PDB file of C-alpha atoms in Angstrom:
ATOM      1  CA  UNK X  12     -26.981 -32.307   8.954  1.00  0.00           C
ATOM      2  CA  UNK X  13     -30.683 -32.518   8.421  1.00  0.00           C
ATOM      3  CA  UNK X  14     -31.502 -30.623   5.264  1.00  0.00           C
ATOM      4  CA  UNK X  15     -35.294 -30.835   5.560  1.00  0.00           C
ATOM      5  CA  UNK X  16     -36.912 -30.230   8.932  1.00  0.00           C
ATOM      6  CA  UNK X  17     -40.548 -31.287   9.364  1.00  0.00           C
ATOM      7  CA  UNK X  18     -42.995 -30.479  12.148  1.00  0.00           C
ATOM      8  CA  UNK X  19     -44.979 -31.549  14.043  1.00  0.00           C
ATOM      9  CA  UNK X  20     -44.014 -35.188  14.569  1.00  0.00           C
ATOM     10  CA  UNK X  21     -47.618 -36.094  15.288  1.00  0.00           C
ATOM     11  CA  UNK X  22     -50.943 -34.343  14.915  1.00  0.00           C
ATOM     12  CA  UNK X  23     -54.518 -35.129  15.932  1.00  0.00           C
ATOM     13  CA  UNK X  24     -57.345 -33.216  14.277  1.00  0.00           C
ATOM     14  CA  UNK X  25     -61.092 -33.566  14.370  1.00  0.00           C
ATOM     15  CA  UNK X  26     -62.898 -34.514  11.184  1.00  0.00           C
ATOM     16  CA  UNK X  27     -63.475 -31.448   9.040  1.00  0.00           C
ATOM     17  CA  UNK X  28     -60.528 -29.572  10.550  1.00  0.00           C
ATOM     18  CA  UNK X  29     -57.498 -28.343   8.604  1.00  0.00           C
ATOM     19  CA  UNK X  30     -54.254 -30.061   9.617  1.00  0.00           C
ATOM     20  CA  UNK X  31     -51.146 -28.114   8.678  1.00  0.00           C
ATOM     21  CA  UNK X  32     -47.711 -29.705   8.372  1.00  0.00           C
ATOM     22  CA  UNK X  33     -44.651 -27.531   7.994  1.00  0.00           C
ATOM     23  CA  UNK X  34     -41.242 -28.079   6.455  1.00  0.00           C
ATOM     24  CA  UNK X  35     -38.108 -25.986   6.202  1.00  0.00           C
ATOM     25  CA  UNK X  36     -35.128 -26.603   3.965  1.00  0.00           C
ATOM     26  CA  UNK X  37     -31.558 -25.370   3.852  1.00  0.00           C
ATOM     27  CA  UNK X  38     -30.220 -26.168   0.406  1.00  0.00           C
ATOM     28  CA  UNK X  39     -31.059 -23.322  -1.981  1.00  0.00           C
ATOM     29  CA  UNK X  40     -30.362 -25.620  -4.938  1.00  0.00           C
ATOM     30  CA  UNK X  41     -33.547 -27.564  -4.193  1.00  0.00           C
ATOM     31  CA  UNK X  42     -36.155 -26.894  -6.876  1.00  0.00           C
ATOM     32  CA  UNK X  43     -38.748 -29.624  -6.429  1.00  0.00           C
ATOM     33  CA  UNK X  44     -40.770 -30.114  -3.254  1.00  0.00           C
ATOM     34  CA  UNK X  45     -43.124 -33.106  -3.102  1.00  0.00           C
ATOM     35  CA  UNK X  46     -45.315 -34.407  -0.327  1.00  0.00           C
ATOM     36  CA  UNK X  47     -45.804 -38.114   0.159  1.00  0.00           C
ATOM     37  CA  UNK X  48     -48.558 -39.987   1.960  1.00  0.00           C
ATOM     38  CA  UNK X  49     -47.839 -43.367   3.489  1.00  0.00           C
ATOM     39  CA  UNK X  50     -50.297 -45.861   4.908  1.00  0.00           C
ATOM     40  CA  UNK X  51     -49.133 -48.744   7.145  1.00  0.00           C
ATOM     41  CA  UNK X  52     -47.566 -51.539   5.130  1.00  0.00           C
ATOM     42  CA  UNK X  53     -47.370 -49.442   1.973  1.00  0.00           C
ATOM     43  CA  UNK X  54     -44.712 -47.433   0.220  1.00  0.00           C
ATOM     44  CA  UNK X  55     -44.848 -43.629   0.091  1.00  0.00           C
ATOM     45  CA  UNK X  56     -47.169 -42.329  -2.613  1.00  0.00           C
ATOM     46  CA  UNK X  57     -46.857 -38.914  -4.206  1.00  0.00           C
ATOM     47  CA  UNK X  58     -49.632 -36.621  -3.019  1.00  0.00           C
ATOM     48  CA  UNK X  59     -48.785 -33.216  -4.455  1.00  0.00           C
ATOM     49  CA  UNK X  60     -45.628 -31.338  -5.430  1.00  0.00           C
ATOM     50  CA  UNK X  61     -44.574 -27.759  -6.066  1.00  0.00           C
ATOM     51  CA  UNK X  62     -41.732 -25.878  -7.718  1.00  0.00           C
ATOM     52  CA  UNK X  63     -40.371 -22.602  -6.317  1.00  0.00           C
ATOM     53  CA  UNK X  64     -41.754 -20.440  -9.104  1.00  0.00           C
ATOM     54  CA  UNK X  65     -45.252 -20.581  -7.556  1.00  0.00           C
ATOM     55  CA  UNK X  66     -46.414 -19.754  -4.023  1.00  0.00           C
ATOM     56  CA  UNK X  67     -49.367 -22.099  -3.819  1.00  0.00           C
ATOM     57  CA  UNK X  68     -50.685 -25.226  -5.486  1.00  0.00           C
ATOM     58  CA  UNK X  69     -54.009 -26.956  -4.918  1.00  0.00           C
ATOM     59  CA  UNK X  70     -55.062 -30.466  -5.847  1.00  0.00           C
ATOM     60  CA  UNK X  71     -58.447 -31.416  -4.506  1.00  0.00           C
ATOM     61  CA  UNK X  72     -58.423 -30.998  -0.731  1.00  0.00           C
ATOM     62  CA  UNK X  73     -54.627 -30.741  -0.555  1.00  0.00           C
ATOM     63  CA  UNK X  74     -52.777 -27.427  -0.794  1.00  0.00           C
ATOM     64  CA  UNK X  75     -49.068 -26.639  -0.686  1.00  0.00           C
ATOM     65  CA  UNK X  76     -47.992 -23.155   0.366  1.00  0.00           C
ATOM     66  CA  UNK X  77     -44.431 -22.192  -0.536  1.00  0.00           C
ATOM     67  CA  UNK X  78     -42.318 -19.330   0.814  1.00  0.00           C
ATOM     68  CA  UNK X  79     -39.068 -19.168  -1.124  1.00  0.00           C
ATOM     69  CA  UNK X  80     -37.497 -16.331   0.879  1.00  0.00           C
ATOM     70  CA  UNK X  81     -38.103 -18.159   4.159  1.00  0.00           C
ATOM     71  CA  UNK X  82     -37.196 -21.539   2.632  1.00  0.00           C
ATOM     72  CA  UNK X  83     -40.381 -23.034   4.023  1.00  0.00           C
ATOM     73  CA  UNK X  84     -43.324 -24.953   2.629  1.00  0.00           C
ATOM     74  CA  UNK X  85     -46.405 -26.449   4.174  1.00  0.00           C
ATOM     75  CA  UNK X  86     -49.219 -28.893   3.464  1.00  0.00           C
ATOM     76  CA  UNK X  87     -52.823 -28.063   4.305  1.00  0.00           C
ATOM     77  CA  UNK X  88     -55.594 -30.650   4.158  1.00  0.00           C
ATOM     78  CA  UNK X  89     -59.046 -29.100   3.787  1.00  0.00           C
ATOM     79  CA  UNK X  90     -62.153 -30.810   5.184  1.00  0.00           C
ATOM     80  CA  UNK X  91     -60.010 -33.598   6.632  1.00  0.00           C
ATOM     81  CA  UNK X  92     -61.472 -37.098   6.794  1.00  0.00           C
ATOM     82  CA  UNK X  93     -60.597 -40.191   8.864  1.00  0.00           C
ATOM     83  CA  UNK X  94     -59.279 -41.773   5.650  1.00  0.00           C
ATOM     84  CA  UNK X  95     -56.588 -39.079   5.579  1.00  0.00           C
ATOM     85  CA  UNK X  96     -55.032 -40.642   8.686  1.00  0.00           C
ATOM     86  CA  UNK X  97     -51.530 -41.588   7.573  1.00  0.00           C
ATOM     87  CA  UNK X  98     -47.903 -40.563   7.830  1.00  0.00           C
ATOM     88  CA  UNK X  99     -46.966 -37.587   5.687  1.00  0.00           C
ATOM     89  CA  UNK X 100     -43.466 -36.811   4.479  1.00  0.00           C
ATOM     90  CA  UNK X 101     -42.186 -33.657   2.876  1.00  0.00           C
ATOM     91  CA  UNK X 102     -39.184 -33.970   0.598  1.00  0.00           C
ATOM     92  CA  UNK X 103     -36.921 -31.879  -1.560  1.00  0.00           C
ATOM     93  CA  UNK X 104     -34.476 -32.366  -4.376  1.00  0.00           C
ATOM     94  CA  UNK X 105     -32.785 -30.567  -7.203  1.00  0.00           C
ATOM     95  CA  UNK X 106     -34.137 -32.089 -10.366  1.00  0.00           C
ATOM     96  CA  UNK X 107     -32.203 -32.418 -13.548  1.00  0.00           C
ATOM     97  CA  UNK X 108     -28.923 -33.942 -14.583  1.00  0.00           C
ATOM     98  CA  UNK X 109     -27.231 -34.117 -11.220  1.00  0.00           C
ATOM     99  CA  UNK X 110     -30.237 -35.079  -9.121  1.00  0.00           C
ATOM    100  CA  UNK X 111     -29.203 -37.450  -6.374  1.00  0.00           C
ATOM    101  CA  UNK X 112     -32.499 -38.494  -4.864  1.00  0.00           C
ATOM    102  CA  UNK X 113     -35.072 -37.026  -2.539  1.00  0.00           C
ATOM    103  CA  UNK X 114     -34.151 -35.673   0.883  1.00  0.00           C
ATOM    104  CA  UNK X 115     -37.003 -36.410   3.264  1.00  0.00           C
ATOM    105  CA  UNK X 116     -38.287 -34.844   6.436  1.00  0.00           C
ATOM    106  CA  UNK X 117     -38.773 -37.194   9.370  1.00  0.00           C
ATOM    107  CA  UNK X 118     -42.504 -37.499   8.864  1.00  0.00           C
ATOM    108  CA  UNK X 119     -45.737 -36.469  10.576  1.00  0.00           C
ATOM    109  CA  UNK X 120     -48.133 -39.059  11.917  1.00  0.00           C
ATOM    110  CA  UNK X 121     -51.599 -37.608  11.333  1.00  0.00           C
ATOM    111  CA  UNK X 122     -54.763 -38.898  12.969  1.00  0.00           C
ATOM    112  CA  UNK X 123     -58.164 -37.552  11.948  1.00  0.00           C
ATOM    113  CA  UNK X 124     -60.715 -38.326  14.615  1.00  0.00           C
ATOM    114  CA  UNK X 125     -64.328 -39.014  13.528  1.00  0.00           C
TER     115      UNK X 125
ATOM    116  CA  UNK C  11     -48.732 -55.537 -11.780  1.00  0.00           C
ATOM    117  CA  UNK C  12     -46.964 -52.935  -9.686  1.00  0.00           C
ATOM    118  CA  UNK C  13     -44.674 -50.462 -11.436  1.00  0.00           C
ATOM    119  CA  UNK C  14     -41.929 -51.058  -8.858  1.00  0.00           C
ATOM    120  CA  UNK C  15     -41.749 -54.553  -7.392  1.00  0.00           C
ATOM    121  CA  UNK C  16     -39.683 -55.504  -4.375  1.00  0.00           C
ATOM    122  CA  UNK C  17     -38.884 -59.009  -3.212  1.00  0.00           C
ATOM    123  CA  UNK C  18     -39.108 -60.380  -0.626  1.00  0.00           C
ATOM    124  CA  UNK C  19     -41.826 -58.429   1.227  1.00  0.00           C
ATOM    125  CA  UNK C  20     -40.660 -59.710   4.585  1.00  0.00           C
ATOM    126  CA  UNK C  21     -37.454 -61.386   5.668  1.00  0.00           C
ATOM    127  CA  UNK C  22     -35.994 -62.528   8.939  1.00  0.00           C
ATOM    128  CA  UNK C  23     -32.303 -63.336   8.929  1.00  0.00           C
ATOM    129  CA  UNK C  24     -29.575 -64.039  11.434  1.00  0.00           C
ATOM    130  CA  UNK C  25     -26.668 -61.797  12.344  1.00  0.00           C
ATOM    131  CA  UNK C  26     -23.725 -62.343  10.031  1.00  0.00           C
ATOM    132  CA  UNK C  27     -25.744 -63.737   7.129  1.00  0.00           C
ATOM    133  CA  UNK C  28     -25.588 -62.300   3.621  1.00  0.00           C
ATOM    134  CA  UNK C  29     -28.903 -61.158   2.249  1.00  0.00           C
ATOM    135  CA  UNK C  30     -30.054 -59.614  -1.020  1.00  0.00           C
ATOM    136  CA  UNK C  31     -33.138 -57.487  -1.582  1.00  0.00           C
ATOM    137  CA  UNK C  32     -34.319 -57.201  -5.154  1.00  0.00           C
ATOM    138  CA  UNK C  33     -36.143 -54.498  -7.051  1.00  0.00           C
ATOM    139  CA  UNK C  34     -37.504 -54.458 -10.571  1.00  0.00           C
ATOM    140  CA  UNK C  35     -39.436 -51.754 -12.417  1.00  0.00           C
ATOM    141  CA  UNK C  36     -41.627 -51.463 -15.465  1.00  0.00           C
ATOM    142  CA  UNK C  37     -41.677 -47.647 -15.514  1.00  0.00           C
ATOM    143  CA  UNK C  38     -38.810 -47.400 -17.971  1.00  0.00           C
ATOM    144  CA  UNK C  39     -37.140 -44.925 -15.621  1.00  0.00           C
ATOM    145  CA  UNK C  40     -33.404 -44.433 -15.844  1.00  0.00           C
ATOM    146  CA  UNK C  41     -32.719 -43.830 -12.167  1.00  0.00           C
ATOM    147  CA  UNK C  42     -33.160 -46.201  -9.264  1.00  0.00           C
ATOM    148  CA  UNK C  43     -32.717 -45.724  -5.524  1.00  0.00           C
ATOM    149  CA  UNK C  44     -32.622 -47.659  -2.294  1.00  0.00           C
ATOM    150  CA  UNK C  45     -33.963 -46.018   0.874  1.00  0.00           C
ATOM    151  CA  UNK C  46     -34.148 -47.178   4.438  1.00  0.00           C
ATOM    152  CA  UNK C  47     -37.023 -46.171   6.747  1.00  0.00           C
ATOM    153  CA  UNK C  48     -36.763 -46.211  10.529  1.00  0.00           C
ATOM    154  CA  UNK C  49     -39.464 -44.952  12.922  1.00  0.00           C
ATOM    155  CA  UNK C  50     -39.032 -41.259  13.599  1.00  0.00           C
ATOM    156  CA  UNK C  51     -36.179 -40.894  11.112  1.00  0.00           C
ATOM    157  CA  UNK C  52     -37.994 -40.709   7.807  1.00  0.00           C
ATOM    158  CA  UNK C  53     -36.437 -42.223   4.706  1.00  0.00           C
ATOM    159  CA  UNK C  54     -32.704 -42.074   4.212  1.00  0.00           C
ATOM    160  CA  UNK C  55     -30.889 -42.719   0.945  1.00  0.00           C
ATOM    161  CA  UNK C  56     -28.553 -45.727   0.857  1.00  0.00           C
ATOM    162  CA  UNK C  57     -27.469 -45.899  -2.807  1.00  0.00           C
ATOM    163  CA  UNK C  58     -28.654 -44.568  -6.131  1.00  0.00           C
ATOM    164  CA  UNK C  59     -27.940 -45.349  -9.760  1.00  0.00           C
ATOM    165  CA  UNK C  60     -28.329 -43.142 -12.807  1.00  0.00           C
ATOM    166  CA  UNK C  61     -27.827 -46.053 -15.206  1.00  0.00           C
ATOM    167  CA  UNK C  62     -26.257 -49.507 -15.335  1.00  0.00           C
ATOM    168  CA  UNK C  63     -22.715 -48.136 -15.206  1.00  0.00           C
ATOM    169  CA  UNK C  64     -23.312 -45.385 -12.664  1.00  0.00           C
ATOM    170  CA  UNK C  65     -23.618 -46.264  -8.955  1.00  0.00           C
ATOM    171  CA  UNK C  66     -23.436 -43.659  -6.200  1.00  0.00           C
ATOM    172  CA  UNK C  67     -23.334 -43.783  -2.413  1.00  0.00           C
ATOM    173  CA  UNK C  68     -26.079 -42.082  -0.482  1.00  0.00           C
ATOM    174  CA  UNK C  69     -26.250 -40.791   3.067  1.00  0.00           C
ATOM    175  CA  UNK C  70     -25.970 -44.177   4.816  1.00  0.00           C
ATOM    176  CA  UNK C  71     -24.115 -46.606   2.496  1.00  0.00           C
ATOM    177  CA  UNK C  72     -21.840 -48.266   5.080  1.00  0.00           C
ATOM    178  CA  UNK C  73     -22.632 -51.980   5.430  1.00  0.00           C
ATOM    179  CA  UNK C  74     -24.531 -52.105   2.129  1.00  0.00           C
ATOM    180  CA  UNK C  75     -23.685 -52.756  -1.505  1.00  0.00           C
ATOM    181  CA  UNK C  76     -25.754 -52.611  -4.677  1.00  0.00           C
ATOM    182  CA  UNK C  77     -25.815 -54.001  -8.185  1.00  0.00           C
ATOM    183  CA  UNK C  78     -27.627 -52.573 -11.217  1.00  0.00           C
ATOM    184  CA  UNK C  79     -28.001 -55.692 -13.331  1.00  0.00           C
ATOM    185  CA  UNK C  80     -30.092 -53.997 -16.008  1.00  0.00           C
ATOM    186  CA  UNK C  81     -31.968 -50.754 -16.436  1.00  0.00           C
ATOM    187  CA  UNK C  82     -34.975 -52.383 -14.785  1.00  0.00           C
ATOM    188  CA  UNK C  83     -33.231 -54.207 -11.934  1.00  0.00           C
ATOM    189  CA  UNK C  84     -31.441 -52.862  -8.881  1.00  0.00           C
ATOM    190  CA  UNK C  85     -30.516 -55.087  -5.938  1.00  0.00           C
ATOM    191  CA  UNK C  86     -29.338 -54.213  -2.432  1.00  0.00           C
ATOM    192  CA  UNK C  87     -27.047 -56.535  -0.475  1.00  0.00           C
ATOM    193  CA  UNK C  88     -26.112 -56.731   3.156  1.00  0.00           C
ATOM    194  CA  UNK C  89     -22.841 -58.656   3.170  1.00  0.00           C
ATOM    195  CA  UNK C  90     -22.951 -59.453   6.883  1.00  0.00           C
ATOM    196  CA  UNK C  91     -26.254 -58.422   8.433  1.00  0.00           C
ATOM    197  CA  UNK C  92     -26.321 -56.847  11.888  1.00  0.00           C
ATOM    198  CA  UNK C  93     -29.329 -56.125  14.150  1.00  0.00           C
ATOM    199  CA  UNK C  94     -29.245 -52.349  13.616  1.00  0.00           C
ATOM    200  CA  UNK C  95     -29.966 -52.980   9.942  1.00  0.00           C
ATOM    201  CA  UNK C  96     -33.440 -54.066  10.958  1.00  0.00           C
ATOM    202  CA  UNK C  97     -35.659 -51.634   9.058  1.00  0.00           C
ATOM    203  CA  UNK C  98     -38.105 -51.129   6.234  1.00  0.00           C
ATOM    204  CA  UNK C  99     -36.343 -50.853   2.869  1.00  0.00           C
ATOM    205  CA  UNK C 100     -37.800 -49.114  -0.161  1.00  0.00           C
ATOM    206  CA  UNK C 101     -36.746 -49.114  -3.765  1.00  0.00           C
ATOM    207  CA  UNK C 102     -37.696 -46.112  -5.895  1.00  0.00           C
ATOM    208  CA  UNK C 103     -37.321 -44.963  -9.489  1.00  0.00           C
ATOM    209  CA  UNK C 104     -37.339 -41.615 -11.231  1.00  0.00           C
ATOM    210  CA  UNK C 105     -37.275 -40.303 -14.771  1.00  0.00           C
ATOM    211  CA  UNK C 106     -34.203 -38.051 -14.754  1.00  0.00           C
ATOM    212  CA  UNK C 107     -35.035 -36.845 -11.259  1.00  0.00           C
ATOM    213  CA  UNK C 108     -38.793 -36.499 -11.777  1.00  0.00           C
ATOM    214  CA  UNK C 109     -41.801 -38.672 -11.093  1.00  0.00           C
ATOM    215  CA  UNK C 110     -40.418 -40.672  -8.183  1.00  0.00           C
ATOM    216  CA  UNK C 111     -42.255 -43.975  -7.701  1.00  0.00           C
ATOM    217  CA  UNK C 112     -41.775 -46.210  -4.668  1.00  0.00           C
ATOM    218  CA  UNK C 113     -42.164 -49.942  -4.238  1.00  0.00           C
ATOM    219  CA  UNK C 114     -44.187 -51.461  -1.401  1.00  0.00           C
ATOM    220  CA  UNK C 115     -41.132 -52.117   0.716  1.00  0.00           C
ATOM    221  CA  UNK C 116     -39.240 -55.010   2.282  1.00  0.00           C
ATOM    222  CA  UNK C 117     -39.446 -55.434   6.027  1.00  0.00           C
ATOM    223  CA  UNK C 118     -36.103 -56.857   7.158  1.00  0.00           C
ATOM    224  CA  UNK C 119     -35.475 -58.189  10.648  1.00  0.00           C
ATOM    225  CA  UNK C 120     -31.973 -59.202  11.715  1.00  0.00           C
ATOM    226  CA  UNK C 121     -31.902 -61.377  14.830  1.00  0.00           C
TER     227      UNK C 121
END
């Protein structure tokens, strides 16, 4: 059972466009939703994260939108640049005493064309 | 120095061999994790540890074992490697379920 579904699998956007990556989760106990960016040969690096008590969070050009009732969240990259080309993973977990690790989506391979 | 260090970075081994992947951290985090990454499948949890005396199976623990030698060290073993264990392996840490930090990964090839 896949608890976090991510789409699309791959995405090509022109420089300056706004790629949007979507995720949906099933476990209502999840209360922490991070996005990770991974470049080839590197480990995933935390990009931005949100908790369900807010509907949107911005950090620089990256924005997470969160819809608790729909159990969905998405990543938007404003003014995308070729350097943003990477694989992006959404994840979810329930933080706190019983936390048992992040559950990841399958990833989105993003290419920003010059 | 990296906060989470994995050794080796790359390894080729033969089917049936025992192999150990090592992870050490300087974050001071209590929790450590081993993930496996396969193309198109994302990262899947193999084992996790809340402290030295607490080891837990993850989603795909069959064929793997772990040892938490100290708060800062967490190793993953493949007792008898098989080709479908060829993958990229990541160690991660967290501070009571927050602030996950990943190592740079170990690329393992079983031939």
